Coordinates of C-alpha atoms in Angstrom, one line a residue:
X1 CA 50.9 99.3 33.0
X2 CA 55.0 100.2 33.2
X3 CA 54.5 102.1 35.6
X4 CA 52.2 99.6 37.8
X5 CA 54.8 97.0 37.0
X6 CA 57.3 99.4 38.6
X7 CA 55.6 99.9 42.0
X8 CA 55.4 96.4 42.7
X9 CA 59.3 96.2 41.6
X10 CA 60.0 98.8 44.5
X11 CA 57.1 97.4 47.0
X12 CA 58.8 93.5 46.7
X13 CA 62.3 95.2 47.3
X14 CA 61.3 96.9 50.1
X15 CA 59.7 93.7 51.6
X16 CA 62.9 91.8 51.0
X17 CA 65.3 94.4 53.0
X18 CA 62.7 94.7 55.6
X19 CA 63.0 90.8 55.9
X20 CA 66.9 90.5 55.6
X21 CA 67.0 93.2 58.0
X22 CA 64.5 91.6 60.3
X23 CA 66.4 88.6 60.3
X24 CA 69.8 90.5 60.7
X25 CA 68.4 91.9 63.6
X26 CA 66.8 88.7 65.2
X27 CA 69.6 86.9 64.6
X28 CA 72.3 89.2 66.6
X29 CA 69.7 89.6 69.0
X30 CA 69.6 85.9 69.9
X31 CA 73.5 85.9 70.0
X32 CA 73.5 88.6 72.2
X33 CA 71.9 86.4 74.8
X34 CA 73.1 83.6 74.4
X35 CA 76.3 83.8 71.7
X36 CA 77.3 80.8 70.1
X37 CA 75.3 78.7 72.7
X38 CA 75.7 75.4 70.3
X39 CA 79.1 76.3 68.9
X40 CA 81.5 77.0 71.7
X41 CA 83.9 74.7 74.4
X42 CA 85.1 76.2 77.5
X43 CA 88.7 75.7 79.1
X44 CA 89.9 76.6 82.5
X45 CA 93.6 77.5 83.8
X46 CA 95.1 78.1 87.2
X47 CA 97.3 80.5 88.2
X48 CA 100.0 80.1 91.0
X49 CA 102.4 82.4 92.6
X50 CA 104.6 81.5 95.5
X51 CA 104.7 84.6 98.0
X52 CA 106.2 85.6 101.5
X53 CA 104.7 87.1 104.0
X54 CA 105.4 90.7 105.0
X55 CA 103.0 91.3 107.9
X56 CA 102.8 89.5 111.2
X57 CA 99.7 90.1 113.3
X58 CA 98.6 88.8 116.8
X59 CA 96.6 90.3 119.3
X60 CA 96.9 90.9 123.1
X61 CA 94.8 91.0 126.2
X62 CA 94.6 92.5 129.8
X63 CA 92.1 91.6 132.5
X64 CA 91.7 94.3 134.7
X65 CA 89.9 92.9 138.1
X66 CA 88.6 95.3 141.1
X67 CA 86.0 97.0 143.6
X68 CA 83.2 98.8 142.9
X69 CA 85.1 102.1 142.0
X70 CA 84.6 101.6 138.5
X71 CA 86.6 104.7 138.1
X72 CA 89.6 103.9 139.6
X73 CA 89.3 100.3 138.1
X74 CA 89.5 101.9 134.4
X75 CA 92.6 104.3 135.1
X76 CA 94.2 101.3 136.7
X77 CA 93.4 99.1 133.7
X78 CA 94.2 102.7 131.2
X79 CA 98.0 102.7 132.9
X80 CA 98.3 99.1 132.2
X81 CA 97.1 99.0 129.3
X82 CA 99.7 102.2 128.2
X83 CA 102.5 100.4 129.0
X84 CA 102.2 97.9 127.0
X85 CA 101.6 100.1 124.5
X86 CA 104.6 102.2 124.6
X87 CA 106.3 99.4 124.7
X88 CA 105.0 98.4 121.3
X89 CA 105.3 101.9 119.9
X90 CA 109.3 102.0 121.3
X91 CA 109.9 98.4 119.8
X92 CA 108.9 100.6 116.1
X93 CA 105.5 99.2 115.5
X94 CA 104.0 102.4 114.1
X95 CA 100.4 103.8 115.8
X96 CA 98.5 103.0 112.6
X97 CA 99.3 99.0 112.7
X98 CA 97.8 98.9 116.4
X99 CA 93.8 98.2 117.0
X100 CA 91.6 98.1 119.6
X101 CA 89.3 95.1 119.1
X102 CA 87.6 95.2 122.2
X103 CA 86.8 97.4 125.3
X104 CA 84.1 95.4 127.7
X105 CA 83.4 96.6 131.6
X106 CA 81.5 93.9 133.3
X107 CA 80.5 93.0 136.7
X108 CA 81.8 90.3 139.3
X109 CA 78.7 88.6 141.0
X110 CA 78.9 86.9 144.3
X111 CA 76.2 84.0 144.4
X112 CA 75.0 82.2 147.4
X113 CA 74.2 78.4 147.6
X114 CA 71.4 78.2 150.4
X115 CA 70.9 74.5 151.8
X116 CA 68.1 73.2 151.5
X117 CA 66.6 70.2 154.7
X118 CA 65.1 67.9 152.2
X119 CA 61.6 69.7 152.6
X120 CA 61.4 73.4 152.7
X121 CA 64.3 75.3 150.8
X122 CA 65.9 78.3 153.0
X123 CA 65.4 81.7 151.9
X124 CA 68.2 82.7 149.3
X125 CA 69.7 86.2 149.2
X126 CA 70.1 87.3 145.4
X127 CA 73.3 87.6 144.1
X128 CA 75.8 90.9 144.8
X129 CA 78.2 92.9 143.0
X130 CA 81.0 92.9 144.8
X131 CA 83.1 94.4 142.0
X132 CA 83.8 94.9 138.1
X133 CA 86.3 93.6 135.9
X134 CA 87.7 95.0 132.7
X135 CA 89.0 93.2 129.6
X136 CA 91.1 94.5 126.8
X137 CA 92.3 93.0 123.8
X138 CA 94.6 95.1 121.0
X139 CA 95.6 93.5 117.4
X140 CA 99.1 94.4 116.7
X141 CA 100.9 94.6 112.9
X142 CA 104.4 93.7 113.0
X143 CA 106.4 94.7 109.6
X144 CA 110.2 93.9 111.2
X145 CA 110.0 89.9 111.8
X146 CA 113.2 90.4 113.6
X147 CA 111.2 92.0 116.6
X148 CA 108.5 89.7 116.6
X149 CA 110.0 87.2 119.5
X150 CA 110.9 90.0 121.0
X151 CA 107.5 91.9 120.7
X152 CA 106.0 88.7 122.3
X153 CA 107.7 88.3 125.1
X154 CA 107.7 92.0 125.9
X155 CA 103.6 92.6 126.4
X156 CA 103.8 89.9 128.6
X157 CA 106.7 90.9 130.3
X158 CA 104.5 94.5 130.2
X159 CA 101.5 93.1 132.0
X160 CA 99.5 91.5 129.1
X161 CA 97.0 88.4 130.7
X162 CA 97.8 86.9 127.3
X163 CA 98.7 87.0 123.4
X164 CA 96.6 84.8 120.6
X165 CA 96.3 84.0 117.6
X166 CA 99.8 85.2 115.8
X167 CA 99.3 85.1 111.9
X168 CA 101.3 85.3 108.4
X169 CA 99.7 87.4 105.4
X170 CA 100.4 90.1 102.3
X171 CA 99.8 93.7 103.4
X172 CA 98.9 94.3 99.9
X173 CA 98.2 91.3 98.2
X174 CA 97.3 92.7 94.8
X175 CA 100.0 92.5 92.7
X176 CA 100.4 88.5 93.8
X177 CA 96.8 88.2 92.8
X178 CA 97.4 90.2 89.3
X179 CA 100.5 87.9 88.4
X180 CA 98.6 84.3 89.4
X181 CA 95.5 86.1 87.0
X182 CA 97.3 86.6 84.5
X183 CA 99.4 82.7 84.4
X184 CA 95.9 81.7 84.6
X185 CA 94.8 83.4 81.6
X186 CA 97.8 82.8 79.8
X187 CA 97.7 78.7 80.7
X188 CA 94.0 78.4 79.5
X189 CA 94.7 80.9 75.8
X190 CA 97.3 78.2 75.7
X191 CA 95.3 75.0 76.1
X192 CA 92.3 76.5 73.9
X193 CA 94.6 76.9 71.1
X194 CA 95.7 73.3 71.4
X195 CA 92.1 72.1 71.8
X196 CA 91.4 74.0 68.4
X197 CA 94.1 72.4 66.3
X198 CA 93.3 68.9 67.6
X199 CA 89.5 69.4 67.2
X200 CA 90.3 70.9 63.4
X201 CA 88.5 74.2 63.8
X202 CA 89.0 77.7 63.9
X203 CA 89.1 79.5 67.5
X204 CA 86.6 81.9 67.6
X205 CA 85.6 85.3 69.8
X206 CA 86.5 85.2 73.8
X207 CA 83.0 85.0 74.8
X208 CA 83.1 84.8 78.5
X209 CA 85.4 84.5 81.5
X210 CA 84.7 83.2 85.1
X211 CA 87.5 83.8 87.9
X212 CA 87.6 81.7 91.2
X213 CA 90.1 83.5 93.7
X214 CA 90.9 81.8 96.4
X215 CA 92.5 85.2 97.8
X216 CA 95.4 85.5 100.1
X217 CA 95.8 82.6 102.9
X218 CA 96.6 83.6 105.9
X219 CA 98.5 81.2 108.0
X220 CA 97.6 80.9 112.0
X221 CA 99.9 79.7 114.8
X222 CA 98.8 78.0 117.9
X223 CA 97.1 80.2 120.3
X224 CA 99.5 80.9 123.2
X225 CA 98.2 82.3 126.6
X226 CA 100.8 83.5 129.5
X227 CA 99.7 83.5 133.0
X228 CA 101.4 86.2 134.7
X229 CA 101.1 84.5 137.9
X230 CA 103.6 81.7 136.9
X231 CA 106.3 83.6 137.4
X232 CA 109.7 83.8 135.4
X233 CA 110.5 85.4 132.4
X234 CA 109.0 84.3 129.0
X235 CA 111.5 83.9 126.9
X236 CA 111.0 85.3 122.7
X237 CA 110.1 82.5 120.4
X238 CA 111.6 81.9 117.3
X239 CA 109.3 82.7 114.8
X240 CA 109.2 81.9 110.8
X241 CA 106.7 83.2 108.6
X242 CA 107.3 80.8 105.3
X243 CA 105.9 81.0 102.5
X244 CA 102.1 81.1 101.1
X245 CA 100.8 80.1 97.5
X246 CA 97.9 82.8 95.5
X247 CA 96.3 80.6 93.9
X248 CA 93.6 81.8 91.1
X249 CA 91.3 79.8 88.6
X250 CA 89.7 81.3 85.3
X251 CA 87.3 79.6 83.1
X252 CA 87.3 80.7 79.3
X253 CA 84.4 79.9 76.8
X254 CA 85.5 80.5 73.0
X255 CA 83.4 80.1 70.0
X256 CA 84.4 77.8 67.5
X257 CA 84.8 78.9 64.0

């Protein structure tokens, strides 16, 4: 009989750690899903930092126009397109901070209009090639701002058709994003804490985080375009980069204690 009464002892213990151990496990496992989904608050922070531009980029074109020698057409365009080049490369604009965007060869159609005498349309020849054009266009990187009027002037003085789109931005904007992260962390740690001790409860595990970067802005001048055919000189700009804001949000949940 002791021994009867002794198995059961060991049988109901072992049913009672199986359970606590079922519920152990059910219970992390539900956290682990969703953790602290009815005891938590979230708080967000922003980040700022106030940077200045070290790169200036804007990009070129040349419009090549002739016969149907497509060969000669491209060395002409080649030597043109050269020039401007070295030009760049003397003004200390280093090889790797020059692009080609764009290469296109196309050809120059010469379309008839035939007359028509109200009833009968006259036979239409198709349309010819009478020749091909070629267009260019090269994105430049400009470290020196001092040469950047200078630059500008000087491909058009070189035989660019015309420069666009000049922008400000970081070359490597990481460190700027790192240092608005961080203020944003910091800013919503801060406010969490304060929402703790005015809500009377503990602050708890750092159960998620959510980052909106809004990245690096980069800051566009009005396109400018330079016929050639105008004549004169055009004179270099005055050019000022400014400033531009990272800007970085984090949202924080916490569990409350």
């Amino acid at each position: 009989m002791a021994i009867k009464n002794y198995f059961n002892w060991i049988l109901a213990l072992v049913l009672l750690v199986f359970a606590y151990s079922a519920y152990v496990y059910v219970d992390s496992y539900s956290k682990s899903i969703q953790p602290s989904s009815f005891r938590s608050f979230s708080v967000s922070g922003e980040g700022k930092v106030v940077t200045v531009p070290d790169v200036a980029q804007f990009s070129f074109g040349l419009l090549t126009q002739g016969g149907r020698d497509i060969a000669n057409l491209q060395k002409d365009n080649t030597t043109k397109i050269n020039k401007i080049i070295d030009f760049i490369k003397s003004s200390g604009v280093d090889a790797k901070d020059i692009e080609t965007l764009s290469y296109n060869l196309e050809p120059r159609y010469q379309n008839y209009s035939c007359p028509s005498d109200g009833f009968e349309s006259m036979p239409c020849p198709p349309s010819e090639i009478i020749g091909y054009s070629v267009s260019q266009s090269v994105s430049i990187k400009i470290r020196d701002f001092s040469k950047i009027g200078s630059i500008l002037s000087g491909v058009v003085k070189n035989g660019a058709n015309n420069v666009s789109q000049l922008s400000f931005t970081i070359d490597d904007p990481e460190s700027a994003e790192s240092e608005a992260r961080e203020k944003a962390v910091a800013q919503a740690k801060k406010k969490a804490m304060s929402i703790a001790r005015a809500g009377g409860f503990g602050l708890g595990r750092l159960l998620s985080i959510n980052e909106n970067n809004f990245g690096v802005p980069r800051y566009y001048l009005a396109e400018a375009s330079m016929d050639m055919k105008a004549g004169g000189a055009f004179p270099s700009p005055s050019i000022e980069p400014g400033s531009q804001e990272v800007k970085i949000n984090v949202n924080l949940v916490y569990e409350i204690k």
